[in-house]
Coordinates of C-alpha atoms and ligand atoms in Angstrom, one line a residue:
X252 CA 9.0 12.2 14.1
X253 CA 10.7 13.6 10.9
X254 CA 9.1 16.2 8.9
X255 CA 9.0 15.8 5.1
X256 CA 9.4 18.2 2.5
X257 CA 8.9 17.2 -1.1
X258 CA 10.8 19.5 -3.7
X259 CA 10.5 19.4 -7.3
X260 CA 14.3 18.4 -7.7
X261 CA 13.8 15.4 -5.4
X262 CA 10.5 14.2 -7.0
X263 CA 12.4 14.3 -10.6
X264 CA 15.3 12.3 -8.8
X265 CA 12.5 9.8 -7.7
X266 CA 11.2 9.5 -10.9
X267 CA 14.4 9.2 -12.6
X268 CA 15.1 6.1 -10.5
X269 CA 11.8 4.6 -11.1
X270 CA 12.6 4.9 -14.8
X271 CA 15.7 3.2 -14.5
X272 CA 17.5 6.3 -15.9
X273 CA 21.0 5.7 -16.7
X274 CA 21.9 9.0 -15.1
X275 CA 19.6 9.6 -12.2
X276 CA 18.9 13.4 -11.5
X277 CA 21.6 14.6 -9.1
X278 CA 20.6 15.8 -5.9
X279 CA 22.2 19.0 -4.1
X280 CA 23.8 18.4 -0.6
X281 CA 20.9 20.2 1.2
X282 CA 18.3 17.9 0.2
X283 CA 15.7 16.7 2.6
X284 CA 16.8 13.3 3.6
X285 CA 13.6 12.5 5.6
X286 CA 11.8 12.8 2.2
X287 CA 14.5 10.7 0.4
X288 CA 14.1 8.0 2.9
X289 CA 10.5 7.7 2.9
X290 CA 10.2 7.4 -0.8
X291 CA 13.4 5.8 -2.2
X292 CA 12.7 2.2 -1.3
X293 CA 9.7 2.6 -3.5
X294 CA 11.3 4.4 -6.3
X295 CA 14.5 2.4 -6.7
X296 CA 14.5 -0.7 -9.0
X297 CA 17.1 -2.7 -7.5
X298 CA 14.8 -5.7 -6.4
X299 CA 11.2 -6.9 -6.4
X300 CA 9.3 -4.5 -3.6
X301 CA 5.9 -4.5 -2.3
X302 CA 4.4 -1.4 -0.6
X303 CA 1.0 -1.7 1.3
X304 CA -0.9 1.5 2.1
X305 CA -3.7 2.2 4.5
X306 CA -5.3 5.6 5.0
X307 CA -7.0 5.7 8.1
X308 CA -8.4 7.8 11.0
X309 CA -6.9 8.5 14.6
X310 CA -9.0 5.7 15.7
X311 CA -8.1 3.2 13.0
X312 CA -11.1 3.3 10.7
X313 CA -10.9 3.4 6.8
X314 CA -14.8 4.2 6.1
X315 CA -18.1 4.8 8.2
X316 CA -20.1 1.7 8.7
X317 CA -22.1 2.7 5.8
X318 CA -19.1 2.8 3.5
X319 CA -18.3 6.3 3.0
X320 CA -14.7 6.2 2.5
X321 CA -14.1 9.7 0.9
X322 CA -11.8 12.0 2.1
X323 CA -10.4 9.9 5.1
X324 CA -7.1 11.1 4.5
X325 CA -6.0 15.0 4.2
X326 CA -4.7 16.5 1.1
X327 CA -1.3 15.7 2.1
X328 CA -2.2 12.0 2.7
X329 CA -3.9 11.8 -0.9
X330 CA -0.5 13.4 -2.4
X331 CA 1.3 10.8 -0.5
X332 CA -0.9 8.0 -1.9
X333 CA -0.5 9.4 -5.3
X334 CA 3.3 9.7 -5.3
X335 CA 3.3 6.1 -4.0
X336 CA 1.3 5.1 -7.0
X337 CA 3.5 7.1 -9.3
X338 CA 6.5 5.3 -8.1
X339 CA 5.0 1.8 -8.4
X340 CA 4.9 -0.5 -11.5
X341 CA 1.5 -1.6 -10.6
X342 CA -1.4 -1.0 -7.9
X343 CA -3.3 -4.2 -6.4
X344 CA -6.9 -3.9 -5.0
X345 CA -9.2 -6.4 -4.2
X346 CA -12.8 -6.6 -5.8
X347 CA -14.2 -5.4 -2.6
X348 CA -12.6 -1.9 -3.1
X349 CA -14.1 -1.8 -6.5
X350 CA -17.6 -2.5 -5.4
X351 CA -17.4 -0.2 -2.4
X352 CA -15.4 2.9 -4.0
X353 CA -15.2 2.3 -7.8
X354 CA -11.7 3.9 -7.8
X355 CA -9.7 4.7 -11.1
X356 CA -6.5 4.3 -9.3
X357 CA -4.8 7.0 -11.5
X358 CA -2.0 9.6 -10.5
X359 CA -3.8 13.0 -10.3
X360 CA -2.7 14.7 -7.3
X361 CA 1.2 14.7 -8.3
X362 CA 3.0 14.8 -11.7
X363 CA 4.0 11.1 -12.6
X364 CA 2.8 7.9 -14.8
X365 CA -0.2 6.0 -13.4
X366 CA 0.3 2.4 -12.5
X367 CA -1.0 -0.7 -14.2
X368 CA -4.4 -1.6 -12.5
X369 CA -4.7 -4.9 -11.0
X370 CA -7.8 -6.4 -9.5
X371 CA -7.9 -9.6 -7.5
X372 CA -11.3 -10.7 -8.4
X373 CA -10.9 -14.6 -7.7
X374 CA -14.7 -15.1 -8.3
X375 CA -15.3 -13.2 -11.2
X376 CA -17.7 -10.5 -9.3
X377 CA -16.4 -7.3 -10.5
X378 CA -19.3 -5.1 -11.7
X379 CA -19.1 -4.8 -15.6
X380 CA -19.7 -1.0 -15.1
X381 CA -16.8 -0.4 -12.8
X382 CA -15.0 2.7 -13.7
X383 CA -11.6 1.3 -14.2
X384 CA -12.9 -0.9 -17.0
X385 CA -14.2 1.8 -19.1
X386 CA -12.0 5.0 -18.5
X387 CA -9.3 4.4 -21.1
X388 CA -6.6 4.7 -18.6
X389 CA -3.9 2.4 -17.7
X390 CA -4.3 -1.4 -18.6
X391 CA -6.4 -3.5 -16.2
X392 CA -5.3 -7.0 -15.1
X393 CA -7.8 -9.2 -13.6
X394 CA -6.6 -11.9 -11.3
X395 CA -9.1 -15.0 -11.3
X396 CA -9.3 -18.4 -10.4
X397 CA -8.8 -20.9 -13.1
X398 CA -12.0 -22.8 -12.2
X399 CA -14.4 -19.5 -12.8
X400 CA -16.4 -19.8 -16.1
X401 CA -14.5 -17.7 -18.8
X402 CA -16.5 -14.5 -19.8
X403 CA -15.5 -12.2 -22.5
X404 CA -13.6 -9.2 -21.6
X405 CA -11.7 -6.1 -23.0
X406 CA -8.9 -6.5 -20.4
X407 CA -6.4 -9.3 -19.7
X408 CA -7.7 -12.0 -17.1
X409 CA -4.9 -13.8 -15.4
X410 CA -6.1 -17.2 -14.5
X411 CA -4.5 -18.5 -11.3
X412 CA -4.9 -22.0 -9.4
X413 CA -7.4 -21.8 -6.8
X414 CA -5.5 -22.7 -3.2
X415 CA -7.2 -25.0 -0.5
X416 CA -8.1 -21.7 1.4
X417 CA -10.3 -21.0 -1.9
X418 CA -8.6 -18.0 -2.6
X419 CA -5.7 -17.1 -4.7
X420 CA -1.9 -17.2 -3.8
X421 CA -0.5 -13.8 -3.2
X422 CA 2.7 -15.3 -4.3
X423 CA 1.2 -16.4 -7.7
X424 CA -0.3 -12.8 -8.2
X425 CA 3.1 -11.3 -7.6
X426 CA 4.9 -13.9 -10.0
X427 CA 2.2 -13.1 -12.7
X428 CA 3.1 -9.4 -12.3
X429 CA 6.9 -10.1 -12.4
X430 CA 6.3 -12.0 -15.7
X431 CA 4.9 -8.9 -17.1
X432 CA 7.9 -6.7 -15.8
X433 CA 5.7 -5.4 -12.7
X434 CA 8.2 -5.9 -10.0
X435 CA 7.4 -2.7 -7.7
X436 CA 3.7 -3.3 -6.3
X437 CA 1.4 -1.0 -4.4
X438 CA -1.1 -3.1 -2.6
X439 CA -3.5 -0.6 -1.7
X440 CA -6.7 -2.3 -0.2
X441 CA -8.6 -3.2 1.3
X442 CA -8.1 -4.9 4.5
X443 CA -8.8 -8.4 3.1
X444 CA -6.3 -8.0 0.0
X445 CA -3.6 -6.2 2.3
X446 CA -3.9 -8.8 5.0
X447 CA -3.4 -11.8 2.6
X448 CA -0.3 -10.6 1.4
X449 CA 1.0 -9.7 4.8
X450 CA 0.1 -13.0 6.3
X451 CA 2.1 -14.6 3.2
X452 CA 4.8 -12.4 4.5
X453 CA 5.3 -10.6 1.2
X454 CA 5.0 -7.1 2.0
X455 CA 8.5 -5.3 2.3
X456 CA 6.9 -1.8 3.6
X457 CA 3.5 -0.8 5.1
X458 CA 2.7 2.7 5.1
X459 CA 0.1 3.8 7.6
X460 CA -1.1 7.3 6.8
X461 CA -3.0 8.7 9.8
X462 CA -5.3 11.7 9.4
X463 CA -6.4 13.4 12.6
X464 CA -10.5 12.4 12.4
X465 CA -12.1 10.3 14.5
X466 CA -14.7 8.0 12.9
X467 CA -15.9 6.2 15.9
X468 CA -17.1 2.9 14.3
X469 CA -16.4 1.3 11.0
X470 CA -14.1 -0.9 9.1
X471 CA -10.2 -0.9 9.8
X472 CA -7.7 -1.3 7.1
X473 CA -5.9 -4.6 8.3
X474 CA -7.4 -7.5 9.4
X475 CA -4.6 -10.3 10.1
X476 CA -5.4 -13.8 11.7
X477 CA -6.5 -13.5 15.5
X478 CA -3.6 -13.7 18.1
X479 CA -4.1 -14.4 21.7
X480 CA -1.1 -12.4 23.2
X481 CA 0.2 -9.1 22.7
X482 CA 3.4 -11.0 22.7
X483 CA 2.7 -12.4 19.5
X484 CA 1.9 -8.9 17.9
X485 CA 4.2 -7.8 14.9
X486 CA 6.6 -5.0 15.9
X487 CA 8.1 -3.9 12.8
X488 CA 10.6 -1.3 12.8
X489 CA 9.2 2.1 12.3
X490 CA 9.8 5.5 11.2
X491 CA 7.4 8.4 11.5
X492 CA 7.0 11.1 9.2
X493 CA 5.1 14.3 9.2
X494 CA 3.8 15.0 5.8
X495 CA 1.5 17.9 6.9
X496 CA -2.1 17.2 7.1
X497 CA -1.3 13.4 8.1
X498 CA 1.2 11.4 9.8
X499 CA 2.9 8.5 8.0
X500 CA 4.0 5.3 9.8
X501 CA 6.6 3.7 7.6
X502 CA 6.6 0.1 8.8
X503 CA 9.5 -2.1 7.9
X504 CA 7.9 -5.5 7.7
X505 CA 11.4 -7.1 7.1
X506 CA 12.9 -5.6 10.3
X507 CA 11.4 -6.8 13.8
X508 CA 12.1 -3.8 16.0
X509 CA 14.0 -5.0 19.2
X510 CA 12.1 -4.0 22.6
X511 CA 12.8 -0.4 23.4
X512 CA 15.1 0.2 26.5
X513 CA 13.0 1.6 29.0
X514 CA 13.5 5.5 29.9
X515 CA 14.3 6.5 33.4
X516 CA 10.9 8.2 33.9
X517 CA 9.2 5.0 32.8
X518 CA 11.3 2.8 35.0
X519 CA 10.7 5.2 38.1
X520 CA 6.7 4.4 37.4
X521 CA 7.1 0.9 37.3
X522 CA 9.1 0.7 40.5
X523 CA 6.4 2.9 42.0
X524 CA 3.6 0.6 40.9
X525 CA 5.5 -2.7 42.3
X526 CA 6.6 -1.0 45.6
Ligands
LIG868 N1 -8.3 4.0 3.2 C1 -7.8 3.1 2.7 O1 -6.3 2.9 2.7 C2 -8.6 1.8 1.9 C3 -8.1 1.6 0.6 C4 -8.8 0.5 -0.1 C5 -10.0 0.3 0.2 N2 -10.5 0.8 1.2 C6 -11.8 0.1 1.9 O2 -11.8 -1.0 2.2 C7 -13.0 -1.5 2.1 C8 -12.9 -2.6 1.2 O3 -12.1 -3.7 1.9 P1 -12.2 -5.2 2.1 O4 -11.4 -5.9 2.7 O5 -13.8 -5.6 2.1 O6 -12.2 -5.7 0.3 P2 -11.0 -6.0 -0.9 O7 -9.8 -6.3 0.2 O8 -11.0 -4.7 -1.7 O9 -11.5 -7.0 -1.5 C9 -11.6 -8.4 -0.9 C10 -12.1 -9.3 -1.8 O10 -11.1 -9.6 -3.0 C11 -10.8 -10.8 -3.5 N3 -9.5 -11.0 -2.9 C12 -8.6 -10.2 -2.7 N4 -7.2 -10.8 -2.3 C13 -7.7 -12.3 -2.8 C14 -6.8 -13.3 -2.6 N5 -5.5 -13.4 -2.3 N6 -7.6 -14.8 -3.2 C15 -8.7 -14.4 -3.4 N7 -9.5 -13.5 -3.5 C16 -9.0 -12.3 -3.0 C17 -11.7 -11.5 -2.7 O11 -13.1 -11.7 -3.6 P3 -14.3 -12.7 -3.4 O12 -14.9 -12.3 -2.1 O13 -15.1 -12.6 -4.6 O14 -13.6 -13.9 -3.4 C18 -12.0 -10.6 -1.4 O15 -13.4 -11.0 -0.6 C19 -13.8 -0.5 1.5 O16 -14.7 0.1 2.4 C20 -12.8 0.5 0.6 O17 -13.2 1.9 1.0 C21 -9.6 1.6 2.1

């Protein structure tokens, strides 16, 4: 596990990468390499990039059964989320999260620009009083199926073809964002939205930020198509970072981890079991 320490110099450097600065802020030799490797893939602008992020408890929950999702993450987990927002061009959530949490999706815990806000609202059920529609913050893009009756909106509604499964294609959503020069995308939740992007194979990195609390019951942050056998489970290459109050599992979904070599201790246990 790699401890992470963000410094002002490193944050300036990351923001300069995000802004495609002709001359990015130069780093001193003793910079925290772990911190750089956690955030640089999101900050750099050499290719389109999708980061998905889940803030969860030790037992893998993101809310209580009654929907209380406030403060699942500790303060460093929240700072991590806000850094990810500040390094992204756009943040995507499903309409379920708007209904449940009424978020603003702005950057507050760190210094940086807030991303464009994108709500996947296939069937046009976003509450008219949702905070992000009225707070005067960054632009809001609403992704909607092209067969939904048009309603007047103060925000841009992007109409996309409804797919055979009744939903919108995550690939179409990313293409619509790329057409608006929004190529670094943070998919912030909830489970339905993240899982659709993952099932479509469009997520480069998944950050699972684990906070040391046990909720005991309630929804989880990812809900993929069921599998029968653990051998079918995804085993991405993972780097683990200690960010303070929370632990971040940085999963590279483009690289499948090889099966780890068995340690001598483990091998002894296995041999004893079969003896
Ligand atoms: N801790 C965290 O990291 C975190 C972050 C965000 C949210 N959350 C929690 O997650 C929960 C909400 O998650 P959720 O899974 O219920 O809802 P969600 O993912 O926020 O929204 C799901 C809805 O969005 C629409 N949608 C999303 N992607 C779509 C696509 N590709 N095509 C068509 N429609 C699409 C659908 O709307 P229709 O049903 O209208 O078709 C779908 O039912 C809340 O409890 C919230 O607190 C946790």
